[in-house]
Amino acid sequence: MKQQVEVKPRDGFTTGLGVIAATLGSAIGLGNIWKFPSLTGTNGGAAFLILYLACTLLVGLPVMISELSLGRRARANAVSTFQTLAPREPWWLVGASGALAAFLILAFYTEVAAWVFAYIFKAGLGALNSTSPVIISQAFTNLVSDPVQSLLWQWGVLIFIAVIIIAGVSKGIEATTKRLMPALFIILLVVIVRSVTLPGAGEGLSFLFRPDFSKVTWATVLVAMGLSFFKLSVGMGTMITYGSYFRSEQNIPWTAARVMLGDVLVSVLAGIAIFPAVFAFGFQPDAGASLLFITIPAVFSAMPLGQVFMVLFFILAAIAATGAMLSLLEVPVAFLSEKLAWSRLVSTTVTTVILVGFGSLAALSGSVLADFKPFGMTMFDLYDFTTSNILLPLGGLFICLFVGWRWARNEAVATLSNDGMLRNERIVRLFLGTVKFVTPVLVFVVLLNGLGVIKL
Ligand code: TRP
């Protein structure tokens, strides 16, 4: 034993329900309510949905099970997990690049969350009560192009998340997500009922469910795969970190499958809530990132008591974003507090200060930095593109290679079956075959073609 002094027992999730709430809370986020509808809208509706579902099953889910298993086996942060399971080999770089990805994702994610939080107040004050696209677009533009508002809302969001993270894994993350998750489902259902009963709603539903593959290119497939990583919070060590907090008796494959199903359900429900309304109000489905911030207020403005529902809806979007941001921030915080033996307070403060730096570049992308475009994209778009379309797939690829080819098979089997307690030999065999031969090949081919490196 290297370490003589025993430190405090490691914090973790305390109940099965807490595990689900936190993990589902990480998966469900702005990805469902903002990214999924806007990408589906710009990439041809149902055809994109089908690609995304295929990627979720063949890529996202296997990577999620891999990450959770590694984390629970090593009971450590994303970097130390690889150092524990493969000492003196460079695999820890996968964890390190994941910690970097956490900063890049949070940089733009906290800004979208900032708009959501700002909208709660704008809606409450009645500033969004209009069914006119022009007026609501104007309100959104005013927010995005104001550097002071953009920065202050983002910093507010960061502080809010930091406070919960400082409280710890069970008292912060678990306690928060357990309270917030159920409410999200209820309000989503309320919005759907309103949306699908609007006159002209059918057009939106057929857009979402009738595929047109003529728009699909390799770049589209890469976007769908990137979304499947982003949605399940995989490819960068979030699920390694959360897996390290799982209880020993938690059934990993079954937990991952349930989280995946819950997450897909929320995305499809969000699509059903949004697209019928888009078409009913004569908006275009390909508005991209602003879909959530222009269409949704219009939907609510059209219904009785709309303002109340509008406030509620953005509170719920904020709830979704909160669980996701907690899981992102936890990655560098767990790393710093375990590696450098810093307290959570110090680790979180340092991380948050660095994030203010990265994040400000995204926050100012709509105003003073609007013309700063390295690689032809604003910093906001660059953070978004490089993480989903490069870093997460690369991270996922190496995680699969590790679990499929480097990790001893009996270790993997023991972790996935809780040392033989679970009778799931067939599922484990199916999973191991997939991470060995199917997922890495798919990720590799889609990545290279999507980026235009090779042409199939
Ligand atoms: N899954 C979240 C969403 O859809 C975002 C998220 C949280 C994430 N943690 C992550 C994305 C880790 C990639 C990696 O909103």
Short mmCIF file of C-alpha atoms and ligand atoms in Angstrom, two decimals:
data_model
loop_
_atom_site.label_atom_id
_atom_site.label_comp_id
_atom_site.label_asym_id
_atom_site.label_seq_id
_atom_site.Cartn_x
_atom_site.Cartn_y
_atom_site.Cartn_z
CA MET A 1 0.00 0.00 0.00
CA LYS A 2 1.42 3.30 -1.10
CA GLN A 3 -0.99 5.36 0.92
CA GLN A 4 -0.74 5.12 4.69
CA VAL A 5 -3.29 7.67 5.81
CA GLU A 6 -6.84 6.68 4.97
CA VAL A 7 -8.78 9.59 3.48
CA LYS A 8 -12.51 10.07 3.89
CA PRO A 9 -14.60 7.35 2.19
CA ARG A 10 -15.36 8.33 -1.41
CA ASP A 11 -18.66 10.12 -2.00
CA GLY A 12 -21.16 8.43 -4.35
CA PHE A 13 -24.82 7.97 -5.27
CA THR A 14 -26.74 6.46 -2.39
CA THR A 15 -29.83 4.80 -3.92
CA GLY A 16 -30.84 3.09 -7.16
CA LEU A 17 -33.27 5.90 -7.83
CA GLY A 18 -30.52 8.42 -7.23
CA VAL A 19 -28.29 6.69 -9.77
CA ILE A 20 -31.03 6.87 -12.40
CA ALA A 21 -31.91 10.49 -11.59
CA ALA A 22 -28.32 11.66 -11.83
CA THR A 23 -27.46 9.65 -14.95
CA LEU A 24 -30.68 10.50 -16.75
CA GLY A 25 -30.21 14.06 -15.53
CA SER A 26 -26.85 14.12 -17.29
CA ALA A 27 -28.21 12.68 -20.53
CA ILE A 28 -31.34 14.82 -20.73
CA GLY A 29 -30.44 18.40 -21.38
CA LEU A 30 -30.37 21.13 -23.94
CA GLY A 31 -29.39 18.36 -26.33
CA ASN A 32 -33.01 17.18 -26.33
CA ILE A 33 -34.76 20.51 -26.25
CA TRP A 34 -32.42 22.69 -28.27
CA LYS A 35 -29.93 20.59 -30.30
CA PHE A 36 -32.10 17.65 -31.35
CA PRO A 37 -35.00 19.71 -32.73
CA SER A 38 -32.74 22.21 -34.46
CA LEU A 39 -30.56 19.52 -36.07
CA THR A 40 -33.59 17.48 -37.10
CA GLY A 41 -35.07 20.65 -38.57
CA THR A 42 -32.00 21.50 -40.62
CA ASN A 43 -31.13 17.95 -41.70
CA GLY A 44 -34.34 16.72 -43.23
CA GLY A 45 -36.59 15.54 -40.38
CA ALA A 46 -37.39 11.82 -40.20
CA ALA A 47 -34.33 10.68 -42.19
CA PHE A 48 -32.11 12.34 -39.61
CA LEU A 49 -34.16 10.88 -36.76
CA ILE A 50 -33.60 7.36 -38.12
CA LEU A 51 -29.84 7.91 -38.46
CA TYR A 52 -29.70 9.31 -34.96
CA LEU A 53 -31.56 6.32 -33.51
CA ALA A 54 -29.25 3.88 -35.31
CA CYS A 55 -26.18 5.72 -33.98
CA THR A 56 -27.64 5.71 -30.48
CA LEU A 57 -28.06 1.92 -30.50
CA LEU A 58 -24.82 0.97 -32.26
CA VAL A 59 -22.51 3.68 -30.94
CA GLY A 60 -23.88 5.76 -28.04
CA LEU A 61 -25.21 2.90 -25.91
CA PRO A 62 -22.13 0.63 -26.19
CA VAL A 63 -19.83 3.55 -25.33
CA MET A 64 -22.04 4.42 -22.37
CA ILE A 65 -21.91 0.89 -20.99
CA SER A 66 -18.13 0.87 -21.53
CA GLU A 67 -17.60 4.12 -19.66
CA LEU A 68 -19.82 3.21 -16.72
CA SER A 69 -18.03 -0.15 -16.37
CA LEU A 70 -14.55 1.37 -16.42
CA GLY A 71 -15.49 4.01 -13.87
CA ARG A 72 -17.11 1.61 -11.46
CA ARG A 73 -14.25 -0.87 -11.69
CA ALA A 74 -11.58 1.73 -10.99
CA ARG A 75 -13.71 3.92 -8.68
CA ALA A 76 -11.80 6.97 -9.83
CA ASN A 77 -11.98 10.10 -11.99
CA ALA A 78 -11.64 9.87 -15.78
CA VAL A 79 -7.83 10.16 -15.84
CA SER A 80 -7.02 7.95 -12.83
CA THR A 81 -9.43 5.28 -14.10
CA PHE A 82 -7.13 4.57 -17.05
CA GLN A 83 -4.01 4.86 -14.88
CA THR A 84 -5.48 2.31 -12.48
CA LEU A 85 -6.65 -0.16 -15.12
CA ALA A 86 -3.61 0.19 -17.42
CA PRO A 87 -0.69 1.56 -15.39
CA ARG A 88 2.25 3.11 -17.26
CA GLU A 89 0.42 3.10 -20.58
CA PRO A 90 -0.71 6.23 -22.44
CA TRP A 91 -4.45 5.44 -22.15
CA TRP A 92 -4.85 8.12 -19.48
CA LEU A 93 -4.64 10.63 -22.36
CA VAL A 94 -8.21 9.61 -23.24
CA GLY A 95 -9.31 10.85 -19.82
CA ALA A 96 -7.21 13.98 -20.12
CA SER A 97 -8.64 14.93 -23.50
CA GLY A 98 -12.06 14.31 -21.99
CA ALA A 99 -11.40 16.84 -19.25
CA LEU A 100 -10.45 19.35 -21.95
CA ALA A 101 -13.64 18.53 -23.86
CA ALA A 102 -15.62 19.25 -20.69
CA PHE A 103 -14.35 22.83 -20.75
CA LEU A 104 -15.08 23.28 -24.43
CA ILE A 105 -18.62 21.90 -24.13
CA LEU A 106 -19.39 23.91 -21.01
CA ALA A 107 -18.11 27.05 -22.76
CA PHE A 108 -21.03 27.11 -25.21
CA TYR A 109 -23.48 25.04 -23.17
CA THR A 110 -23.52 27.55 -20.32
CA GLU A 111 -24.32 30.28 -22.84
CA VAL A 112 -27.35 28.47 -24.22
CA ALA A 113 -28.37 27.78 -20.63
CA ALA A 114 -27.86 31.49 -19.99
CA TRP A 115 -30.43 32.33 -22.68
CA VAL A 116 -32.82 29.82 -21.12
CA PHE A 117 -32.46 31.35 -17.66
CA ALA A 118 -32.82 34.87 -19.10
CA TYR A 119 -35.98 33.75 -20.91
CA ILE A 120 -37.58 32.69 -17.63
CA PHE A 121 -37.43 36.31 -16.54
CA LYS A 122 -38.26 37.83 -19.90
CA ALA A 123 -41.30 35.58 -20.17
CA GLY A 124 -42.30 36.41 -16.61
CA LEU A 125 -42.15 40.13 -17.38
CA GLY A 126 -44.30 39.64 -20.48
CA ALA A 127 -41.55 40.60 -22.93
CA LEU A 128 -42.22 37.52 -25.07
CA ASN A 129 -45.99 37.70 -25.37
CA SER A 130 -46.35 37.68 -29.11
CA THR A 131 -47.26 35.21 -31.81
CA SER A 132 -45.31 37.27 -34.33
CA PRO A 133 -41.99 35.79 -35.46
CA VAL A 134 -40.57 39.24 -36.07
CA ILE A 135 -41.15 40.56 -32.56
CA ILE A 136 -39.82 37.46 -30.81
CA SER A 137 -36.79 37.26 -33.11
CA GLN A 138 -36.07 40.82 -32.12
CA ALA A 139 -36.20 39.99 -28.42
CA PHE A 140 -33.78 37.10 -28.97
CA THR A 141 -31.39 39.20 -31.05
CA ASN A 142 -31.39 41.91 -28.39
CA LEU A 143 -30.24 39.37 -25.82
CA VAL A 144 -27.60 37.63 -27.93
CA SER A 145 -26.06 40.81 -29.29
CA ASP A 146 -25.76 42.48 -25.88
CA PRO A 147 -22.31 41.58 -24.48
CA VAL A 148 -23.11 42.62 -20.91
CA GLN A 149 -26.33 40.62 -20.64
CA SER A 150 -24.69 37.60 -22.33
CA LEU A 151 -21.75 37.56 -19.94
CA LEU A 152 -23.69 38.22 -16.75
CA TRP A 153 -26.29 35.53 -17.40
CA GLN A 154 -23.55 33.05 -18.21
CA TRP A 155 -21.62 33.82 -15.05
CA GLY A 156 -24.83 33.53 -13.05
CA VAL A 157 -25.40 30.07 -14.49
CA LEU A 158 -21.81 29.06 -13.71
CA ILE A 159 -22.09 30.14 -10.10
CA PHE A 160 -25.41 28.33 -9.69
CA ILE A 161 -23.91 25.06 -10.97
CA ALA A 162 -20.70 25.53 -8.98
CA VAL A 163 -22.64 25.89 -5.72
CA ILE A 164 -24.40 22.55 -6.28
CA ILE A 165 -21.13 20.83 -7.24
CA ILE A 166 -19.40 22.11 -4.11
CA ALA A 167 -22.15 20.47 -2.03
CA GLY A 168 -20.91 17.08 -3.28
CA VAL A 169 -22.01 14.02 -5.23
CA SER A 170 -24.82 12.75 -2.99
CA LYS A 171 -25.86 16.01 -1.30
CA GLY A 172 -25.40 18.13 -4.43
CA ILE A 173 -25.82 16.22 -7.70
CA GLU A 174 -28.03 13.37 -6.51
CA ALA A 175 -30.29 15.45 -4.28
CA THR A 176 -30.82 18.07 -6.99
CA THR A 177 -31.52 15.77 -9.93
CA LYS A 178 -33.87 13.59 -7.88
CA ARG A 179 -36.11 16.56 -7.22
CA LEU A 180 -35.94 18.07 -10.70
CA MET A 181 -36.36 15.12 -13.09
CA PRO A 182 -40.04 14.17 -12.55
CA ALA A 183 -41.32 17.69 -13.13
CA LEU A 184 -39.66 17.79 -16.52
CA PHE A 185 -41.73 14.92 -17.90
CA ILE A 186 -45.02 16.37 -16.71
CA ILE A 187 -44.56 19.77 -18.31
CA LEU A 188 -43.32 18.26 -21.56
CA LEU A 189 -46.58 16.32 -21.83
CA VAL A 190 -48.60 19.49 -21.22
CA VAL A 191 -46.78 21.28 -24.05
CA ILE A 192 -47.30 18.35 -26.42
CA VAL A 193 -51.04 18.32 -25.89
CA ARG A 194 -51.15 22.00 -26.77
CA SER A 195 -48.90 21.68 -29.81
CA VAL A 196 -50.55 18.74 -31.54
CA THR A 197 -54.02 20.24 -31.16
CA LEU A 198 -53.09 23.38 -33.08
CA PRO A 199 -54.69 23.66 -36.53
CA GLY A 200 -52.13 22.65 -39.16
CA ALA A 201 -50.16 20.47 -36.76
CA GLY A 202 -50.19 17.42 -39.07
CA GLU A 203 -47.58 18.89 -41.36
CA GLY A 204 -45.10 19.05 -38.52
CA LEU A 205 -45.75 15.46 -37.52
CA SER A 206 -45.20 14.17 -41.04
CA PHE A 207 -41.97 16.19 -41.21
CA LEU A 208 -40.79 14.39 -38.09
CA PHE A 209 -41.95 10.90 -39.06
CA ARG A 210 -41.83 10.65 -42.88
CA PRO A 211 -38.23 10.16 -44.00
CA ASP A 212 -36.67 11.85 -47.05
CA PHE A 213 -33.19 10.44 -47.53
CA SER A 214 -32.30 12.75 -50.41
CA LYS A 215 -30.73 15.26 -48.02
CA VAL A 216 -28.47 12.75 -46.30
CA THR A 217 -24.70 13.01 -46.85
CA TRP A 218 -21.72 11.68 -44.89
CA ALA A 219 -21.60 15.01 -43.11
CA THR A 220 -25.21 14.43 -42.00
CA VAL A 221 -24.31 10.98 -40.71
CA LEU A 222 -21.42 12.47 -38.73
CA VAL A 223 -23.76 15.05 -37.22
CA ALA A 224 -26.21 12.29 -36.25
CA MET A 225 -23.40 10.28 -34.67
CA GLY A 226 -22.05 13.36 -32.90
CA LEU A 227 -25.52 13.97 -31.50
CA SER A 228 -25.71 10.39 -30.22
CA PHE A 229 -22.48 10.97 -28.27
CA PHE A 230 -23.57 14.36 -27.02
CA LYS A 231 -27.01 13.13 -26.00
CA LEU A 232 -25.80 10.24 -23.85
CA SER A 233 -22.96 12.35 -22.39
CA VAL A 234 -20.35 9.93 -23.69
CA GLY A 235 -16.94 10.09 -25.33
CA MET A 236 -15.23 12.27 -22.74
CA GLY A 237 -15.37 10.66 -19.34
CA THR A 238 -18.61 11.99 -17.86
CA MET A 239 -19.99 8.47 -17.64
CA ILE A 240 -16.65 7.16 -16.35
CA THR A 241 -16.89 9.70 -13.54
CA TYR A 242 -20.56 8.92 -12.83
CA GLY A 243 -19.90 5.17 -13.08
CA SER A 244 -17.32 5.60 -10.33
CA TYR A 245 -20.18 6.79 -8.08
CA PHE A 246 -22.49 3.86 -8.94
CA ARG A 247 -23.37 1.42 -6.19
CA SER A 248 -21.72 -2.00 -6.48
CA GLU A 249 -25.06 -3.74 -6.96
CA GLN A 250 -26.21 -1.43 -9.79
CA ASN A 251 -26.91 -3.37 -13.01
CA ILE A 252 -24.85 -1.38 -15.53
CA PRO A 253 -26.21 -2.61 -18.89
CA TRP A 254 -29.81 -2.34 -17.70
CA THR A 255 -29.26 1.13 -16.20
CA ALA A 256 -27.65 2.35 -19.42
CA ALA A 257 -30.49 0.93 -21.52
CA ARG A 258 -33.12 2.63 -19.38
CA VAL A 259 -31.30 5.96 -19.49
CA MET A 260 -30.94 5.65 -23.26
CA LEU A 261 -34.66 4.91 -23.68
CA GLY A 262 -35.68 7.76 -21.38
CA ASP A 263 -33.42 10.13 -23.23
CA VAL A 264 -34.64 9.15 -26.72
CA LEU A 265 -38.21 9.44 -25.47
CA VAL A 266 -37.64 13.00 -24.27
CA SER A 267 -36.03 13.98 -27.60
CA VAL A 268 -38.90 12.57 -29.64
CA LEU A 269 -41.44 14.17 -27.30
CA ALA A 270 -39.64 17.50 -27.66
CA GLY A 271 -39.84 17.07 -31.43
CA ILE A 272 -43.57 16.35 -31.18
CA ALA A 273 -43.97 19.42 -28.98
CA ILE A 274 -42.06 21.71 -31.31
CA PHE A 275 -42.53 20.77 -35.00
CA PRO A 276 -46.33 20.85 -35.20
CA ALA A 277 -46.20 24.33 -33.68
CA VAL A 278 -43.45 25.40 -36.08
CA PHE A 279 -45.57 24.48 -39.08
CA ALA A 280 -48.82 25.71 -37.56
CA PHE A 281 -47.35 29.17 -37.11
CA GLY A 282 -45.76 29.25 -40.54
CA PHE A 283 -42.16 29.14 -39.29
CA GLN A 284 -39.45 27.27 -41.16
CA PRO A 285 -38.21 24.09 -39.43
CA ASP A 286 -34.59 24.90 -40.31
CA ALA A 287 -34.18 27.94 -38.07
CA GLY A 288 -31.31 26.07 -36.38
CA ALA A 289 -30.15 27.20 -32.98
CA SER A 290 -32.83 29.84 -32.53
CA LEU A 291 -35.76 27.43 -32.94
CA LEU A 292 -36.24 27.04 -29.19
CA PHE A 293 -35.93 30.74 -28.50
CA ILE A 294 -38.35 31.99 -31.15
CA THR A 295 -40.90 29.24 -31.78
CA ILE A 296 -41.66 28.17 -28.25
CA PRO A 297 -42.61 31.65 -27.01
CA ALA A 298 -44.91 31.98 -30.02
CA VAL A 299 -46.61 28.68 -29.17
CA PHE A 300 -47.25 29.74 -25.62
CA SER A 301 -48.40 33.20 -26.59
CA ALA A 302 -51.17 31.58 -28.62
CA MET A 303 -52.77 29.72 -25.72
CA PRO A 304 -54.86 30.79 -22.75
CA LEU A 305 -52.68 31.37 -19.67
CA GLY A 306 -49.78 31.16 -22.09
CA GLN A 307 -47.47 33.35 -20.09
CA VAL A 308 -47.66 31.05 -17.09
CA PHE A 309 -46.88 28.02 -19.24
CA MET A 310 -44.07 29.87 -20.98
CA VAL A 311 -42.33 30.65 -17.72
CA LEU A 312 -42.84 27.08 -16.60
CA PHE A 313 -41.46 25.68 -19.85
CA PHE A 314 -38.24 27.67 -19.65
CA ILE A 315 -37.87 26.70 -15.99
CA LEU A 316 -38.02 23.11 -17.19
CA ALA A 317 -35.48 23.71 -19.95
CA ALA A 318 -33.30 25.21 -17.22
CA ILE A 319 -33.83 22.07 -15.13
CA ALA A 320 -32.75 19.87 -18.05
CA ALA A 321 -29.67 22.01 -18.61
CA THR A 322 -28.79 21.93 -14.91
CA GLY A 323 -28.46 18.14 -14.60
CA ALA A 324 -26.32 18.07 -17.74
CA MET A 325 -24.03 20.90 -16.65
CA LEU A 326 -23.53 19.29 -13.24
CA SER A 327 -22.21 16.16 -14.92
CA LEU A 328 -19.90 18.14 -17.17
CA LEU A 329 -18.45 20.21 -14.36
CA GLU A 330 -17.99 17.14 -12.17
CA VAL A 331 -15.38 15.70 -14.59
CA PRO A 332 -12.61 18.30 -14.02
CA VAL A 333 -13.64 18.80 -10.38
CA ALA A 334 -13.33 15.07 -9.58
CA PHE A 335 -9.99 15.00 -11.37
CA LEU A 336 -8.53 18.01 -9.52
CA SER A 337 -9.82 17.05 -6.10
CA GLU A 338 -8.54 13.46 -6.38
CA LYS A 339 -5.27 14.09 -8.18
CA LEU A 340 -4.14 17.18 -6.32
CA ALA A 341 -6.03 16.43 -3.10
CA TRP A 342 -7.71 19.84 -3.30
CA SER A 343 -11.02 20.32 -1.52
CA ARG A 344 -14.16 20.42 -3.66
CA LEU A 345 -14.44 24.10 -2.88
CA VAL A 346 -11.00 24.90 -4.29
CA SER A 347 -11.30 22.51 -7.25
CA THR A 348 -14.68 23.92 -8.24
CA THR A 349 -13.57 27.52 -7.86
CA VAL A 350 -10.47 27.00 -10.01
CA THR A 351 -12.51 25.16 -12.67
CA THR A 352 -15.16 27.87 -12.71
CA VAL A 353 -12.62 30.65 -13.12
CA ILE A 354 -11.05 28.87 -16.11
CA LEU A 355 -14.54 28.37 -17.51
CA VAL A 356 -15.29 32.06 -17.33
CA GLY A 357 -12.35 32.49 -19.71
CA PHE A 358 -13.41 29.81 -22.22
CA GLY A 359 -17.07 30.66 -21.87
CA SER A 360 -16.76 34.38 -22.45
CA LEU A 361 -15.49 33.71 -25.97
CA ALA A 362 -18.75 31.87 -26.67
CA ALA A 363 -20.88 34.44 -24.85
CA LEU A 364 -19.45 37.25 -26.97
CA SER A 365 -19.86 35.36 -30.27
CA GLY A 366 -23.12 37.19 -30.93
CA SER A 367 -21.70 40.64 -30.25
CA VAL A 368 -18.12 41.93 -30.09
CA LEU A 369 -16.62 38.66 -31.35
CA ALA A 370 -19.22 38.12 -34.09
CA ASP A 371 -16.61 38.60 -36.80
CA PHE A 372 -13.88 36.56 -35.11
CA LYS A 373 -14.13 33.33 -37.08
CA PRO A 374 -11.22 30.89 -36.87
CA PHE A 375 -11.91 28.05 -39.38
CA GLY A 376 -14.89 30.02 -40.64
CA MET A 377 -16.93 29.61 -37.44
CA THR A 378 -17.62 31.81 -34.43
CA MET A 379 -16.06 30.57 -31.21
CA PHE A 380 -19.51 29.41 -30.10
CA ASP A 381 -19.92 27.26 -33.23
CA LEU A 382 -16.32 26.11 -33.13
CA TYR A 383 -16.65 24.77 -29.57
CA ASP A 384 -19.86 23.03 -30.57
CA PHE A 385 -18.48 21.56 -33.81
CA THR A 386 -15.11 20.33 -32.53
CA THR A 387 -16.56 18.64 -29.47
CA SER A 388 -19.51 16.78 -31.03
CA ASN A 389 -17.91 16.02 -34.38
CA ILE A 390 -14.28 15.37 -33.42
CA LEU A 391 -13.42 15.04 -29.73
CA LEU A 392 -16.39 12.94 -28.59
CA PRO A 393 -16.15 10.44 -31.49
CA LEU A 394 -12.38 10.13 -31.00
CA GLY A 395 -12.80 9.66 -27.25
CA GLY A 396 -15.54 7.10 -27.85
CA LEU A 397 -13.38 5.24 -30.35
CA PHE A 398 -10.52 4.86 -27.89
CA ILE A 399 -12.84 3.91 -25.05
CA CYS A 400 -14.24 1.08 -27.20
CA LEU A 401 -10.78 -0.03 -28.23
CA PHE A 402 -9.77 -0.10 -24.57
CA VAL A 403 -12.76 -2.14 -23.40
CA GLY A 404 -12.82 -4.41 -26.45
CA TRP A 405 -9.12 -5.07 -26.95
CA ARG A 406 -7.03 -3.92 -24.00
CA TRP A 407 -9.10 -4.69 -20.93
CA ALA A 408 -8.92 -8.31 -19.74
CA ARG A 409 -12.12 -10.06 -20.77
CA ASN A 410 -12.72 -11.58 -17.35
CA GLU A 411 -12.45 -8.12 -15.74
CA ALA A 412 -15.04 -6.75 -18.14
CA VAL A 413 -17.34 -9.71 -17.58
CA ALA A 414 -16.97 -9.44 -13.79
CA THR A 415 -17.82 -5.72 -13.87
CA LEU A 416 -20.81 -6.09 -16.17
CA SER A 417 -22.26 -9.05 -14.26
CA ASN A 418 -21.53 -7.71 -10.77
CA ASP A 419 -19.09 -10.59 -10.21
CA GLY A 420 -21.52 -13.16 -11.52
CA MET A 421 -24.48 -12.01 -9.42
CA LEU A 422 -26.43 -11.00 -12.51
CA ARG A 423 -27.36 -13.75 -14.95
CA ASN A 424 -26.64 -11.69 -18.05
CA GLU A 425 -24.03 -13.72 -19.97
CA ARG A 426 -25.77 -13.24 -23.32
CA ILE A 427 -26.10 -9.49 -22.98
CA VAL A 428 -22.47 -9.23 -21.90
CA ARG A 429 -21.34 -11.30 -24.87
CA LEU A 430 -23.43 -9.21 -27.28
CA PHE A 431 -22.02 -6.03 -25.77
CA LEU A 432 -18.39 -7.19 -25.94
CA GLY A 433 -18.78 -8.27 -29.57
CA THR A 434 -20.25 -4.88 -30.42
CA VAL A 435 -17.54 -2.77 -28.76
CA LYS A 436 -14.87 -4.96 -30.33
CA PHE A 437 -16.01 -5.12 -33.93
CA VAL A 438 -19.01 -2.91 -34.66
CA THR A 439 -18.78 0.41 -32.82
CA PRO A 440 -15.10 1.25 -33.46
CA VAL A 441 -15.41 0.47 -37.17
CA LEU A 442 -18.55 2.58 -37.49
CA VAL A 443 -17.04 5.52 -35.61
CA PHE A 444 -13.87 5.36 -37.66
CA VAL A 445 -15.63 5.23 -41.02
CA VAL A 446 -18.20 7.92 -40.20
CA LEU A 447 -15.57 10.21 -38.70
CA LEU A 448 -13.20 10.08 -41.66
CA ASN A 449 -15.96 10.41 -44.25
CA GLY A 450 -17.83 13.09 -42.35
CA LEU A 451 -14.71 15.22 -42.08
CA GLY A 452 -13.95 14.58 -45.75
CA VAL A 453 -10.63 12.83 -45.03
CA ILE A 454 -11.63 9.85 -47.16
CA LYS A 455 -14.46 9.40 -49.63
CA LEU A 456 -16.54 6.23 -49.65
N1 TRP B 1 -26.21 15.06 -22.62
C1 TRP B 1 -26.38 16.45 -22.35
C2 TRP B 1 -27.45 17.04 -23.25
O1 TRP B 1 -27.93 16.41 -24.15
C3 TRP B 1 -25.11 17.24 -22.48
C4 TRP B 1 -23.95 16.64 -21.78
C5 TRP B 1 -23.80 16.45 -20.44
C6 TRP B 1 -22.79 16.11 -22.39
N2 TRP B 1 -22.63 15.84 -20.17
C7 TRP B 1 -21.98 15.62 -21.36
C8 TRP B 1 -22.39 16.02 -23.70
C9 TRP B 1 -20.77 15.00 -21.66
C10 TRP B 1 -21.18 15.40 -24.00
C11 TRP B 1 -20.39 14.89 -23.00
O2 TRP B 1 -27.82 18.17 -23.10
#
